[in-house]
XYZ file of C-alpha atoms in Angstrom:
652
model
C 24.933 -80.597 -29.009
C 25.424 -79.800 -25.300
C 23.545 -82.436 -23.242
C 22.836 -81.488 -19.649
C 20.491 -82.083 -16.712
C 18.546 -79.228 -15.140
C 17.594 -80.187 -11.558
C 13.934 -79.277 -11.002
C 13.528 -80.606 -7.437
C 15.468 -82.278 -4.656
C 18.625 -81.329 -2.729
C 20.360 -80.072 -5.911
C 17.383 -77.974 -7.113
C 18.121 -75.222 -9.684
C 21.582 -76.572 -10.525
C 22.701 -77.654 -14.011
C 24.809 -80.789 -14.602
C 26.712 -81.174 -17.875
C 26.816 -84.638 -19.440
C 29.809 -85.966 -21.361
C 30.116 -88.963 -23.631
C 30.470 -92.124 -21.574
C 28.322 -92.939 -18.570
C 27.427 -91.475 -15.189
C 25.501 -92.968 -12.267
C 23.006 -91.262 -9.997
C 22.682 -92.391 -6.385
C 23.143 -91.708 -2.699
C 26.738 -93.006 -2.411
C 29.535 -90.421 -2.787
C 31.136 -92.640 -5.457
C 28.360 -91.795 -7.943
C 28.998 -89.240 -10.648
C 25.869 -87.439 -9.446
C 25.675 -88.017 -5.682
C 22.400 -86.971 -4.021
C 21.979 -86.808 -0.225
C 18.384 -87.972 -0.375
C 17.086 -91.025 1.588
C 14.478 -91.689 -1.121
C 17.308 -92.306 -3.630
C 19.011 -95.719 -3.637
C 22.780 -96.093 -3.197
C 23.077 -96.877 -6.919
C 19.797 -95.612 -8.364
C 20.201 -95.297 -12.151
C 22.822 -94.884 -14.872
C 22.944 -92.494 -17.849
C 25.087 -93.729 -20.738
C 26.021 -92.530 -24.229
C 25.361 -94.864 -27.176
C 25.349 -94.113 -30.898
C 24.991 -90.377 -30.442
C 22.143 -90.636 -27.909
C 21.731 -90.909 -24.153
C 19.781 -93.650 -22.404
C 18.857 -94.135 -18.744
C 18.774 -97.525 -16.998
C 17.331 -98.269 -13.562
C 19.803 -100.118 -11.279
C 17.141 -102.079 -9.357
C 16.450 -99.053 -7.170
C 14.018 -99.230 -4.266
C 11.621 -96.527 -5.493
C 12.266 -97.008 -9.205
C 13.315 -94.595 -11.950
C 10.626 -92.631 -13.778
C 10.797 -90.991 -17.210
C 7.928 -88.592 -17.842
C 6.166 -90.061 -14.758
C 6.263 -93.633 -16.121
C 8.376 -96.266 -14.418
C 11.111 -97.634 -16.684
C 13.918 -100.185 -16.715
C 15.831 -98.965 -19.768
C 14.777 -95.948 -21.861
C 16.264 -93.768 -24.608
C 16.151 -90.062 -23.738
C 15.030 -87.201 -25.916
C 15.151 -83.439 -25.459
C 12.730 -82.300 -22.721
C 12.306 -85.658 -20.918
C 11.827 -85.568 -17.131
C 13.779 -88.127 -15.083
C 12.676 -88.758 -11.482
C 14.818 -90.558 -8.893
C 13.226 -90.476 -5.456
C 12.303 -86.875 -4.649
C 14.786 -85.504 -7.188
C 13.607 -84.592 -10.683
C 15.886 -83.775 -13.649
C 15.077 -82.196 -17.010
C 17.176 -83.642 -19.858
C 18.193 -80.922 -22.331
C 20.296 -80.862 -25.471
C 20.847 -78.104 -28.000
C 19.173 -78.969 -31.265
C 20.036 -77.512 -34.663
C 16.891 -75.929 -36.042
C 16.883 -74.983 -39.714
C 15.717 -71.400 -40.202
C 12.383 -70.892 -41.892
C 12.819 -69.972 -45.540
C 11.187 -66.667 -46.461
C 10.765 -65.696 -50.098
C 10.356 -62.069 -51.017
C 9.370 -61.110 -54.538
C 10.680 -57.698 -55.602
C 9.228 -55.595 -58.401
C 11.283 -53.379 -60.658
C 10.298 -49.767 -59.988
C 11.134 -46.574 -61.750
C 11.295 -43.011 -60.478
C 13.004 -41.658 -57.400
C 12.703 -43.961 -54.380
C 12.016 -42.166 -51.126
C 11.887 -45.473 -49.185
C 14.057 -45.596 -46.061
C 14.751 -48.712 -44.050
C 16.108 -48.902 -40.530
C 17.259 -51.718 -38.283
C 16.195 -51.730 -34.600
C 19.823 -51.434 -33.490
C 20.102 -48.057 -35.261
C 17.187 -46.458 -33.416
C 18.415 -43.367 -31.599
C 15.870 -43.704 -28.781
C 17.340 -47.085 -27.845
C 20.873 -45.597 -27.511
C 21.056 -43.551 -24.290
C 24.530 -42.033 -24.907
C 23.621 -40.741 -28.342
C 20.283 -39.534 -27.032
C 21.899 -37.452 -24.278
C 24.173 -35.775 -26.805
C 21.159 -34.726 -28.885
C 18.955 -33.590 -26.007
C 20.166 -29.986 -25.755
C 19.736 -29.458 -29.475
C 15.992 -29.884 -29.720
C 12.948 -29.891 -27.485
C 11.263 -32.481 -29.723
C 13.490 -35.186 -28.237
C 12.319 -34.276 -24.749
C 8.695 -34.464 -25.923
C 9.299 -37.848 -27.503
C 11.035 -39.135 -24.376
C 8.040 -38.060 -22.355
C 5.749 -39.934 -24.758
C 7.890 -43.074 -24.511
C 7.787 -42.925 -20.727
C 4.017 -42.490 -20.802
C 3.600 -45.425 -23.169
C 5.884 -47.679 -21.117
C 3.776 -46.991 -18.039
C 0.432 -47.536 -19.725
C 1.049 -50.580 -21.917
C 2.076 -52.789 -19.019
C -0.929 -51.794 -16.934
C -3.648 -52.870 -19.422
C -4.698 -56.511 -19.767
C -7.443 -56.279 -22.391
C -6.011 -56.552 -25.912
C -8.459 -54.190 -27.650
C -8.127 -51.555 -24.941
C -4.333 -51.834 -25.078
C -4.244 -51.390 -28.869
C -6.638 -48.418 -28.712
C -4.581 -46.674 -26.017
C -1.350 -47.384 -27.869
C -2.561 -45.877 -31.160
C -4.029 -42.846 -29.375
C -0.664 -42.193 -27.708
C 1.134 -42.594 -31.027
C -1.202 -40.026 -32.621
C -0.093 -37.540 -29.920
C 3.511 -37.567 -31.187
C 3.226 -38.732 -34.823
C 1.190 -36.770 -37.436
C -0.412 -39.904 -38.906
C -4.104 -39.834 -39.764
C -4.727 -43.574 -39.681
C -3.131 -46.422 -37.788
C -3.399 -50.160 -37.381
C -1.832 -52.888 -35.264
C -1.511 -56.241 -37.050
C -0.681 -59.397 -35.071
C 0.360 -62.630 -36.801
C 0.665 -66.210 -35.582
C 1.458 -69.698 -36.819
C 4.103 -71.083 -39.128
C 2.608 -69.236 -42.085
C 2.513 -65.982 -40.077
C -1.054 -65.125 -41.019
C -2.523 -61.921 -39.609
C -5.085 -63.295 -37.149
C -5.684 -60.058 -35.229
C -6.139 -56.585 -36.718
C -7.058 -53.364 -34.952
C -7.528 -49.988 -36.703
C -7.869 -46.457 -35.375
C -8.384 -42.959 -36.861
C -6.849 -39.820 -35.449
C -10.257 -38.092 -35.353
C -12.285 -39.758 -32.616
C -15.754 -40.992 -33.441
C -15.031 -41.700 -37.113
C -15.871 -45.152 -38.394
C -13.971 -45.779 -41.607
C -12.241 -48.737 -43.207
C -8.452 -48.506 -42.901
C -6.797 -50.105 -45.917
C -3.313 -51.482 -45.216
C -0.764 -52.359 -47.873
C -0.328 -56.134 -47.612
C 2.988 -55.883 -49.509
C 4.484 -53.516 -46.941
C 3.099 -55.418 -43.955
C 4.364 -58.779 -45.251
C 7.825 -57.367 -45.957
C 8.127 -55.963 -42.441
C 6.869 -59.227 -40.976
C 9.176 -61.455 -42.985
C 12.359 -59.345 -42.914
C 11.954 -57.788 -39.473
C 12.793 -54.294 -40.744
C 11.035 -50.959 -40.379
C 9.872 -49.279 -43.611
C 9.240 -45.573 -44.272
C 7.713 -44.100 -47.431
C 7.922 -40.311 -47.136
C 6.605 -39.750 -50.673
C 4.580 -42.822 -51.649
C 3.311 -41.688 -55.103
C 6.823 -41.120 -56.471
C 8.369 -44.226 -54.886
C 8.144 -47.923 -55.679
C 5.349 -48.121 -53.099
C 3.124 -46.045 -55.367
C 2.487 -49.086 -57.539
C 0.427 -50.733 -54.808
C -3.245 -50.454 -55.803
C -4.471 -50.211 -52.191
C -2.222 -47.222 -51.512
C -3.204 -45.510 -54.763
C -6.916 -45.964 -54.073
C -6.537 -44.588 -50.544
C -4.425 -41.652 -51.849
C -1.735 -42.361 -49.240
C 1.032 -39.731 -49.357
C 3.350 -41.159 -46.686
C 3.450 -44.279 -44.516
C 5.575 -46.175 -42.065
C 5.442 -49.734 -40.805
C 7.582 -51.113 -37.960
C 7.944 -54.690 -36.649
C 6.772 -55.893 -33.238
C 9.507 -58.230 -32.039
C 9.458 -60.592 -29.040
C 12.521 -62.751 -28.326
C 13.849 -62.212 -31.860
C 10.518 -63.327 -33.327
C 8.343 -60.877 -35.255
C 4.767 -61.202 -33.970
C 3.237 -58.376 -36.028
C 3.651 -54.738 -36.977
C 2.410 -51.181 -36.357
C 1.208 -49.445 -39.529
C 0.637 -45.678 -39.903
C -0.142 -43.543 -42.941
C -1.181 -40.035 -43.930
C -3.050 -38.613 -46.959
C -2.120 -35.002 -46.211
C 1.129 -33.570 -47.554
C 1.390 -31.227 -44.567
C 1.419 -34.273 -42.227
C 4.204 -36.104 -43.983
C 5.846 -38.913 -41.979
C 9.609 -38.444 -41.609
C 12.564 -40.530 -40.434
C 12.298 -39.111 -36.911
C 8.768 -40.544 -36.737
C 10.103 -43.889 -37.921
C 12.711 -43.826 -35.143
C 10.096 -42.978 -32.515
C 7.494 -45.559 -33.573
C 10.178 -48.256 -33.785
C 11.110 -47.475 -30.188
C 7.422 -47.580 -29.197
C 7.123 -50.985 -30.873
C 10.096 -52.234 -28.869
C 8.452 -51.126 -25.633
C 4.965 -52.434 -26.375
C 5.613 -55.718 -28.254
C 5.770 -57.912 -25.149
C 2.707 -56.251 -23.634
C 0.739 -56.903 -26.836
C 1.892 -60.527 -26.925
C 0.960 -61.065 -23.273
C -2.457 -59.475 -23.779
C -3.071 -61.645 -26.851
C -2.064 -64.807 -24.980
C -4.220 -63.836 -22.031
C -7.199 -63.251 -24.325
C -6.663 -66.666 -25.924
C -6.379 -68.359 -22.526
C -9.563 -66.712 -21.271
C -11.478 -67.737 -24.404
C -10.083 -71.271 -24.221
C -10.992 -71.459 -20.541
C -14.566 -70.410 -21.317
C -14.796 -72.936 -24.137
C -13.473 -75.772 -21.996
C -15.724 -74.786 -19.102
C -18.769 -74.918 -21.369
C -17.627 -78.221 -22.848
C -17.027 -79.758 -19.418
C -20.338 -78.488 -18.067
C -22.137 -79.964 -21.082
C -20.424 -83.316 -20.653
C -20.922 -83.319 -16.885
C -24.456 -82.040 -16.662
C -27.606 -83.773 -15.525
C -29.933 -84.627 -18.414
C -33.635 -85.434 -18.220
C -37.083 -83.893 -17.979
C -38.955 -86.612 -16.069
C -40.794 -85.865 -12.837
C -38.036 -87.611 -10.852
C -35.315 -85.462 -12.407
C -37.303 -82.289 -11.854
C -37.275 -83.141 -8.150
C -33.478 -83.453 -8.358
C -33.231 -80.045 -10.075
C -35.376 -78.467 -7.358
C -33.152 -80.001 -4.692
C -30.012 -78.650 -6.381
C -31.604 -75.216 -6.718
C -32.351 -74.959 -2.996
C -29.345 -76.860 -1.617
C -26.571 -75.346 -3.750
C -26.450 -71.884 -2.097
C -26.300 -73.434 1.392
C -23.170 -74.635 3.187
C -24.835 -77.779 4.587
C -23.320 -81.221 4.104
C -25.149 -83.328 1.497
C -25.590 -87.098 1.234
C -26.452 -88.385 -2.264
C -27.807 -91.934 -2.427
C -28.526 -94.110 -5.427
C -27.482 -97.111 -7.449
C -24.193 -97.185 -9.323
C -24.353 -95.224 -12.566
C -27.271 -92.951 -11.652
C -25.195 -89.745 -11.788
C -24.372 -89.071 -8.140
C -21.117 -87.266 -9.025
C -22.942 -85.185 -11.645
C -25.399 -84.091 -8.960
C -22.480 -83.200 -6.675
C -20.871 -81.124 -9.442
C -24.200 -79.400 -10.113
C -24.365 -78.446 -6.426
C -20.827 -77.078 -6.644
C -21.311 -75.177 -9.931
C -24.431 -73.435 -8.636
C -22.942 -72.508 -5.264
C -20.885 -69.506 -4.092
C -17.871 -71.874 -4.134
C -18.157 -72.458 -7.909
C -14.791 -70.792 -8.640
C -13.023 -72.831 -5.951
C -11.701 -76.415 -6.251
C -13.938 -79.475 -6.572
C -11.924 -82.444 -5.289
C -13.429 -85.905 -5.855
C -12.207 -88.862 -3.767
C -13.368 -92.433 -4.332
C -13.156 -94.073 -0.915
C -13.425 -97.557 -2.460
C -10.745 -97.108 -5.121
C -7.873 -96.117 -2.788
C -6.410 -98.772 -0.422
C -7.119 -98.124 3.245
C -3.394 -97.821 4.004
C -3.041 -94.973 1.481
C -6.391 -93.241 1.899
C -5.486 -91.535 5.182
C -2.343 -89.909 3.772
C -4.237 -89.085 0.564
C -6.981 -87.337 2.507
C -4.980 -85.597 5.215
C -1.438 -85.522 3.802
C 1.663 -86.276 5.838
C 4.645 -84.568 7.409
C 8.209 -85.244 6.366
C 9.539 -88.301 8.168
C 6.071 -89.485 9.223
C 6.904 -92.972 7.890
C 9.470 -94.725 5.727
C 9.583 -93.019 2.349
C 7.992 -89.767 3.543
C 10.965 -87.679 2.435
C 8.984 -84.470 1.984
C 5.790 -82.881 3.211
C 2.688 -83.816 1.216
C -0.490 -81.742 1.094
C -3.652 -83.858 1.429
C -6.735 -83.545 -0.739
C -8.756 -81.928 2.034
C -6.185 -79.155 2.207
C -6.107 -78.815 -1.587
C -9.903 -78.353 -1.553
C -9.730 -75.522 0.989
C -12.390 -72.966 0.077
C -14.143 -75.408 -2.247
C -15.927 -78.764 -2.139
C -14.783 -82.274 -1.218
C -16.817 -85.049 -2.853
C -16.483 -88.377 -1.005
C -17.783 -91.090 -3.315
C -18.595 -94.566 -1.934
C -18.514 -93.183 1.616
C -19.902 -96.503 2.898
C -16.511 -98.118 2.136
C -14.632 -95.789 4.509
C -12.656 -97.648 7.175
C -13.831 -97.226 10.819
C -10.614 -95.419 11.844
C -11.036 -92.898 9.044
C -14.717 -92.448 9.910
C -13.633 -91.071 13.291
C -11.191 -88.622 11.688
C -13.742 -87.503 9.100
C -16.253 -86.891 11.894
C -13.778 -84.472 13.490
C -13.361 -82.665 10.162
C -17.139 -82.226 9.910
C -17.476 -81.080 13.521
C -14.387 -78.892 13.968
C -13.350 -78.144 10.360
C -9.782 -79.082 11.274
C -7.451 -82.092 11.032
C -3.833 -83.110 11.502
C -1.536 -84.490 8.851
C -0.170 -88.003 9.317
C 2.801 -87.615 11.644
C 1.804 -84.055 12.497
C 0.895 -82.447 15.820
C -0.457 -79.088 14.659
C -4.174 -78.817 13.804
C -4.876 -77.373 10.345
C -8.035 -75.321 9.855
C -9.902 -75.724 6.547
C -13.025 -74.274 4.961
C -14.647 -76.970 2.846
C -18.128 -78.167 2.023
C -18.481 -81.939 2.143
C -20.720 -83.829 -0.286
C -20.857 -87.609 0.163
C -22.349 -90.323 -2.028
C -23.126 -93.997 -1.535
C -24.772 -96.849 -3.423
C -25.325 -98.916 -0.284
C -27.862 -98.635 2.533
C -26.005 -96.754 5.272
C -28.824 -97.257 7.773
C -28.499 -101.020 7.291
C -24.698 -100.657 7.649
C -25.259 -98.828 10.964
C -27.424 -101.691 12.264
C -24.714 -104.158 11.235
C -21.983 -102.085 12.913
C -20.125 -101.159 9.723
C -20.854 -97.419 9.775
C -20.943 -94.847 12.595
C -24.365 -93.459 13.362
C -23.016 -90.055 14.449
C -21.119 -89.716 11.148
C -24.260 -90.634 9.208
C -26.233 -87.849 10.889
C -23.407 -85.371 10.158
C -23.400 -86.354 6.491
C -27.159 -86.551 5.969
C -28.016 -82.947 6.858
C -29.408 -82.666 3.326
C -30.256 -85.944 1.640
C -31.380 -86.951 -1.836
C -31.756 -90.241 -3.716
C -30.855 -90.297 -7.415
C -33.536 -92.218 -9.360
C -32.642 -95.399 -11.233
C -32.967 -95.191 -15.011
C -35.695 -97.865 -15.079
C -37.775 -95.556 -12.856
C -37.519 -92.646 -15.290
C -37.951 -94.250 -18.687
C -39.230 -90.955 -20.114
C -35.616 -89.737 -20.074
C -34.108 -92.680 -21.992
C -34.709 -91.115 -25.427
C -33.335 -87.735 -24.343
C -30.265 -89.316 -22.745
C -29.636 -91.559 -25.758
C -29.672 -88.612 -28.189
C -27.436 -86.633 -25.814
C -24.878 -89.475 -25.762
C -25.017 -89.792 -29.554
C -23.896 -86.162 -29.903
C -21.280 -86.464 -27.155
C -19.594 -89.662 -28.372
C -19.865 -88.875 -32.069
C -17.587 -85.910 -31.432
C -15.255 -87.868 -29.178
C -15.033 -90.945 -31.429
C -14.780 -88.794 -34.582
C -17.810 -90.369 -36.246
C -20.927 -88.844 -37.776
C -23.918 -88.519 -35.387
C -26.611 -90.971 -36.440
C -30.319 -91.010 -35.575
C -31.672 -93.901 -33.512
C -34.138 -96.111 -35.373
C -37.585 -96.805 -33.941
C -36.693 -100.468 -33.399
C -33.443 -99.625 -31.590
C -35.254 -97.067 -29.414
C -37.776 -99.795 -28.576
C -34.915 -101.988 -27.342
C -33.586 -99.131 -25.215
C -37.005 -98.390 -23.720
C -37.737 -102.060 -22.969
C -34.491 -102.784 -21.095
C -34.195 -102.635 -17.284
C -30.739 -100.933 -17.247
C -29.141 -102.493 -14.153
C -26.108 -100.281 -14.851
C -28.328 -97.185 -15.158
C -27.190 -94.122 -17.132
C -23.598 -95.332 -17.330
C -24.707 -98.540 -19.034
C -26.883 -96.562 -21.469
C -23.935 -94.330 -22.354
C -21.733 -97.371 -22.999
C -24.455 -98.933 -25.178
C -24.706 -95.798 -27.344
C -20.927 -95.572 -27.733
C -20.892 -99.277 -28.687
C -23.529 -98.640 -31.372
C -21.756 -95.575 -32.790
C -18.386 -97.310 -33.100
C -19.584 -100.658 -34.502
C -22.594 -99.533 -36.547
C -22.192 -99.292 -40.323
C -25.546 -97.901 -41.494
C -26.922 -94.362 -41.575
C -29.085 -95.046 -38.496
C -28.522 -96.917 -35.243
C -30.238 -100.307 -35.620
C -30.977 -102.955 -32.976
C -28.076 -105.103 -34.178
C -25.687 -102.224 -33.366
C -26.630 -102.415 -29.669
C -25.059 -104.794 -27.111
C -26.594 -108.266 -27.250
C -28.016 -108.064 -23.721
C -30.473 -105.370 -24.848
C -31.949 -107.594 -27.562
C -32.990 -110.440 -25.252
C -36.052 -108.714 -23.836
C -39.442 -109.103 -25.531
C -40.233 -106.066 -27.650
C -43.295 -104.009 -26.715
C -46.408 -104.687 -28.825
C -46.255 -101.347 -30.635
C -42.782 -102.152 -32.025
C -42.578 -104.661 -34.881
C -39.436 -106.690 -34.229
C -37.131 -107.522 -37.117
C -37.434 -111.104 -38.337
C -33.759 -111.811 -37.712
C -33.834 -110.739 -34.056
C -37.139 -112.509 -33.470
C -35.724 -115.737 -34.936
C -32.541 -115.489 -32.851
C -34.594 -114.882 -29.722
C -36.854 -117.868 -30.392
C -33.798 -120.062 -31.001
C -32.321 -118.991 -27.655
C -35.579 -119.811 -25.905
C -35.772 -123.259 -27.465
C -32.136 -124.074 -26.657
C -32.644 -123.137 -23.011
C -35.924 -125.109 -22.738
C -34.315 -128.190 -24.268
C -31.237 -127.998 -22.035
C -33.246 -127.601 -18.813
C -35.564 -130.464 -19.777
C -32.619 -132.750 -20.630
C -30.951 -132.006 -17.276
C -34.199 -132.648 -15.374
C -34.424 -129.036 -14.194
C -30.797 -128.532 -13.076
C -29.778 -125.069 -14.130
C -26.105 -125.681 -13.294
C -25.971 -128.747 -15.571
C -27.959 -126.917 -18.264
C -25.457 -124.053 -18.178
C -22.573 -126.515 -18.613
C -24.367 -128.140 -21.521
C -24.892 -124.750 -23.209
C -21.346 -123.622 -22.447
C -22.352 -120.511 -20.471
C -21.956 -119.371 -16.880
C -24.921 -120.232 -14.602
C -25.369 -116.520 -13.765
C -25.644 -115.716 -17.481
C -28.206 -118.501 -17.919
C -30.311 -117.024 -15.103
C -30.102 -113.614 -16.781
C -31.198 -115.079 -20.117
C -34.170 -116.792 -18.458
C -35.147 -113.507 -16.819
C -34.664 -111.346 -19.915
C -36.410 -113.818 -22.227
C -39.250 -114.222 -19.703
C -38.918 -118.003 -19.656
C -39.730 -118.736 -16.007
C -43.368 -119.658 -16.612
C -42.525 -121.664 -19.731
C -39.904 -123.651 -17.806
C -42.315 -124.374 -14.975
C -44.840 -125.718 -17.479
C -42.199 -127.843 -19.212
C -40.958 -129.303 -15.913
C -44.366 -129.900 -14.366
C -44.552 -133.504 -15.634
C -40.940 -134.392 -14.857
C -40.149 -136.813 -11.960
C -39.771 -135.252 -8.539
C -35.958 -135.383 -8.727
C -36.060 -133.136 -11.718
C -37.586 -130.357 -9.646
C -34.454 -129.983 -7.593
C -33.307 -127.317 -10.084
C -36.292 -125.118 -9.205
C -35.436 -125.078 -5.527
C -32.511 -123.613 -3.645
C -32.421 -120.380 -5.700
C -32.062 -121.932 -9.152
C -35.353 -120.610 -10.497
């Protein structure tokens, strides 16, 4: 084991520090074992020590703290690959680990007859030995032709990104110098080294024919990393393979594709014509071609996987972050997005919390010319005012205590894309002035900076408060409001589009069943009645939480009313829905308990809440949801005048 620290950032960047048994301190003082001239590092910042064959790091009450894998720690054991951060310096902890080689089992068959099989190791390939190659050049023109082919292949393979195109070009070039009639490129992956990518080609263009490959030969090349040549297959041990006998293969060769001493696949060629017999010189040449093209094939395969994964994740994200609903109100939103998305105008999205304002902003972004550029969301209410300015605009080195390095702000990160400012009504007055300049001039200055920075961003803002009321009260700038509200839309509350509740509920069932690893379950008629009859003060977000609650806690094949949060069951069911006896009985009991408590306290809701053991706000919600206001008024009508004090002053 050779423990060491690789410095990823800070004054000692790109250096490597060896660690010995014992302990070493990291800090700003020269007396430390690892002294760092960095003001963000404390004089004695942290200590690395050796215990029981392992290293551990301990924070020495540093000013900025010690982080391991971005989490602040006091004392932590280290493992291979951990990142240690001290101030602006970041270290990667490394140690050599003994890895047991994978066991490969090869089963050999006893074969009779003369064996024409030849094997060759990559180090013996003449085309990879320049001195030997130069000695042989004058003797034959075939070497010059092969060198020309290798040069051509080396130029082409690294210029093609598409995997199928690369494999087709590679086999076509091989056919130019090797008399094979059929060829295939087999790529394997995973611990079991299964062939997960196969590509076949025939010498004669335009032919569509199945190319049968000997699995025995391919597996041997893959497992042993050797090249195999069968110049006379029928008379060799290879002739026993049924696939080769059926295909009447006369000669074949198979060479490994090796990347960083790891076999990722093989190139397979064969011929059924005795006049086109594959020889050892062909084996040498194709092995050299495999050495040149292996990395290009691996890169193309990885790129293909990344592109497919990116498409899959994009679809998944768009499905999870898409607006859902077919009501008249949502159709108006879709029309707005359709017309506003292609424009560059600033948009103000209004609406209650949980109505999907960010989803509307993302829909505007995804359907705009800036769709491939960043979408940077900033919650103006979630970030403290003292940090929001530096978060938005960034800061220069030395702008304030602790600003040891330049930081790029979110506006700059979003350059070319969209900035989404959520809860814009919570923006501090000083930042409102700076944001107004961004909207007017499309430029800003970092904190502590003097040079204006030009940016190209589209601003979309959202709020759940009445900005016009905030302007009248002096809490929001009128000129900023007019800059933001060039295009303006209000997201409808869920209670105003009840037609979408069923569609949204089924959408959330599918979404959270996958996420929570449970089976999607249909929603019963009674449960749907509860959903339709609720006012949804938390809007779509509350509905989503209710469905997730039902999926996780439900135990039957369908979602029943008892699987839903209790608050949904307090409302009176619509006449067309027959309520379950249990829920009806519970609801009637709640009503009677509340009526009795209010009567006993002479109409004081605060005292009634104490008697019932609930918060007064919850009691008011129960009275509203259970529609008890009229019943309470009737019950209190004959009480003495002092008992009516509970119905005045906002108690009712």
